CSV table of C-alpha atoms in Angstrom, one decimal:
chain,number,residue,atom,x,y,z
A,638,UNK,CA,0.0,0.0,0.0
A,639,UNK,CA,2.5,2.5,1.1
A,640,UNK,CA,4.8,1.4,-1.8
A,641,UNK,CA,2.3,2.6,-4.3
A,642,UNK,CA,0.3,5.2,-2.7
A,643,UNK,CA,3.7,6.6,-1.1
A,644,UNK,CA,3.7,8.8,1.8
A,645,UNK,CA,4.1,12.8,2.4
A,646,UNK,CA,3.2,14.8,5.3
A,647,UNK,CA,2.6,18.5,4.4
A,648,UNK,CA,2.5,21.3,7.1
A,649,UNK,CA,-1.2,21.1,7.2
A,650,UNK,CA,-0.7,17.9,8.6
A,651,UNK,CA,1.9,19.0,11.6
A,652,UNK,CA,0.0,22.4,12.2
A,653,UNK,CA,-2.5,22.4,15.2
A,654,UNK,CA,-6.2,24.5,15.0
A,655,UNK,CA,-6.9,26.9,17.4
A,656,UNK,CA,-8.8,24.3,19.8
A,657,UNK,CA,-6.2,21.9,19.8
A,658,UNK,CA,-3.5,24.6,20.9
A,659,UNK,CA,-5.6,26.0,23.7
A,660,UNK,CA,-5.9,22.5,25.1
A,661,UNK,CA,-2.6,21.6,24.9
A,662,UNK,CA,-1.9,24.8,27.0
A,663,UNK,CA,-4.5,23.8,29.0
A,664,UNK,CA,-2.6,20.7,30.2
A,665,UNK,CA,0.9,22.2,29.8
A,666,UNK,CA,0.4,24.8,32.3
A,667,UNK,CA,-1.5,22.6,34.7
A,668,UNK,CA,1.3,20.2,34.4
A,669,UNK,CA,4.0,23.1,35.2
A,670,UNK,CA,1.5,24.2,38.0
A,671,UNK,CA,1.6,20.2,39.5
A,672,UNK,CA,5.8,19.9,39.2
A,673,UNK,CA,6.1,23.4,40.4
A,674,UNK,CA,4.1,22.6,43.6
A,675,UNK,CA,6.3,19.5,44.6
A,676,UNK,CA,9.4,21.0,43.9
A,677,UNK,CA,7.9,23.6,46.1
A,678,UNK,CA,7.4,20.7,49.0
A,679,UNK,CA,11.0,18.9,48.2
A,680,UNK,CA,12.6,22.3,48.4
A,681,UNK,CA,10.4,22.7,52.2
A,682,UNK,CA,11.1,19.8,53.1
A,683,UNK,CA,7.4,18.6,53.3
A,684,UNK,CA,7.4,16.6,50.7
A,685,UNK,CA,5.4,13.0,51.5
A,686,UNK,CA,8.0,10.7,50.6
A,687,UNK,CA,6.6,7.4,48.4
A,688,UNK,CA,7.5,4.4,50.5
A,689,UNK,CA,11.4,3.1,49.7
A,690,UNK,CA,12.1,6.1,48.1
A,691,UNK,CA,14.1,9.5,49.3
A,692,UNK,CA,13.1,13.3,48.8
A,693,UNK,CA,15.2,13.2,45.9
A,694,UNK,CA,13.6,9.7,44.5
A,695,UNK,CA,10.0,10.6,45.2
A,696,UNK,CA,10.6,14.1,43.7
A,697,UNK,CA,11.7,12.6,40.4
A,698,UNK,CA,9.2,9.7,40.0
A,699,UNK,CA,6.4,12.6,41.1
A,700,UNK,CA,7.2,15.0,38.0
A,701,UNK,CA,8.2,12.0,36.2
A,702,UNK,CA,4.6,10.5,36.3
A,703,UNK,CA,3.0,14.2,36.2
A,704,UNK,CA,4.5,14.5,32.6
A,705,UNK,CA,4.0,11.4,31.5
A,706,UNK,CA,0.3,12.0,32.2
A,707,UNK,CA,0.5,15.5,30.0
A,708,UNK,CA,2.1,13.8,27.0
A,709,UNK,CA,-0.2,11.3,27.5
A,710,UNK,CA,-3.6,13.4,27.6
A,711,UNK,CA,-2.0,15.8,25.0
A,712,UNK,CA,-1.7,12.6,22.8
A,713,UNK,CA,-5.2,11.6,23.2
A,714,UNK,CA,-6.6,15.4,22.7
A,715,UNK,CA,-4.7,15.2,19.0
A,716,UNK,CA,-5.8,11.7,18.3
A,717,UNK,CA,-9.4,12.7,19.0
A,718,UNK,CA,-8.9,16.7,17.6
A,719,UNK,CA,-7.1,15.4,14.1
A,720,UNK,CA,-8.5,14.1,10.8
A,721,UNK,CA,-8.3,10.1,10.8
A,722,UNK,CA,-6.6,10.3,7.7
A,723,UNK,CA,-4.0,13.0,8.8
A,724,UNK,CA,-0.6,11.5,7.6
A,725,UNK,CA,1.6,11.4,10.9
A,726,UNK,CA,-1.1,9.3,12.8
A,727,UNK,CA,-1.6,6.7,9.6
């Protein structure tokens, strides 16, 4: 298929519509907002610690897991917000 159709992806296919941007903001700044606030606790020192982990350790898998969750829902807000037959998600 790809062979004989071949396979081009124009700047209409990489540019995001006005919705799309504001809710990948959206997440972006709540995500900044959540890592902010515990580096906020690690730097106080009241931090709640994840069991078998240090400060350090539980600050890392924290953020770690904060932005995974906005890539993850910024993911799912393109898949849902661009055409099916846009060419980077075929």
């Amino acid at each position: 298929w790809l062979g004989q159709r071949g396979f081009s992806v124009g700047i209409d296919d990489v540019t995001p519509g006005a919705f799309l941007k504001s809710e990948k903001a959206k997440v972006v700044t709540k995500g900044y907002s959540d890592c902010d606030a515990r580096i906020a606790a690690y730097k106080k020192g009241t931090l709640a610690l994840q069991p078998g982990c240090d400060a350090e350790q539980t600050l890392e898998a924290e953020v770690l897991g904060i932005l995974s969750t906005v890539r993850e829902t910024s993911g799912n807000v393109c898949l849902r917000e661009l055409p099916k037959h846009n060419a980077p998600l075929i």
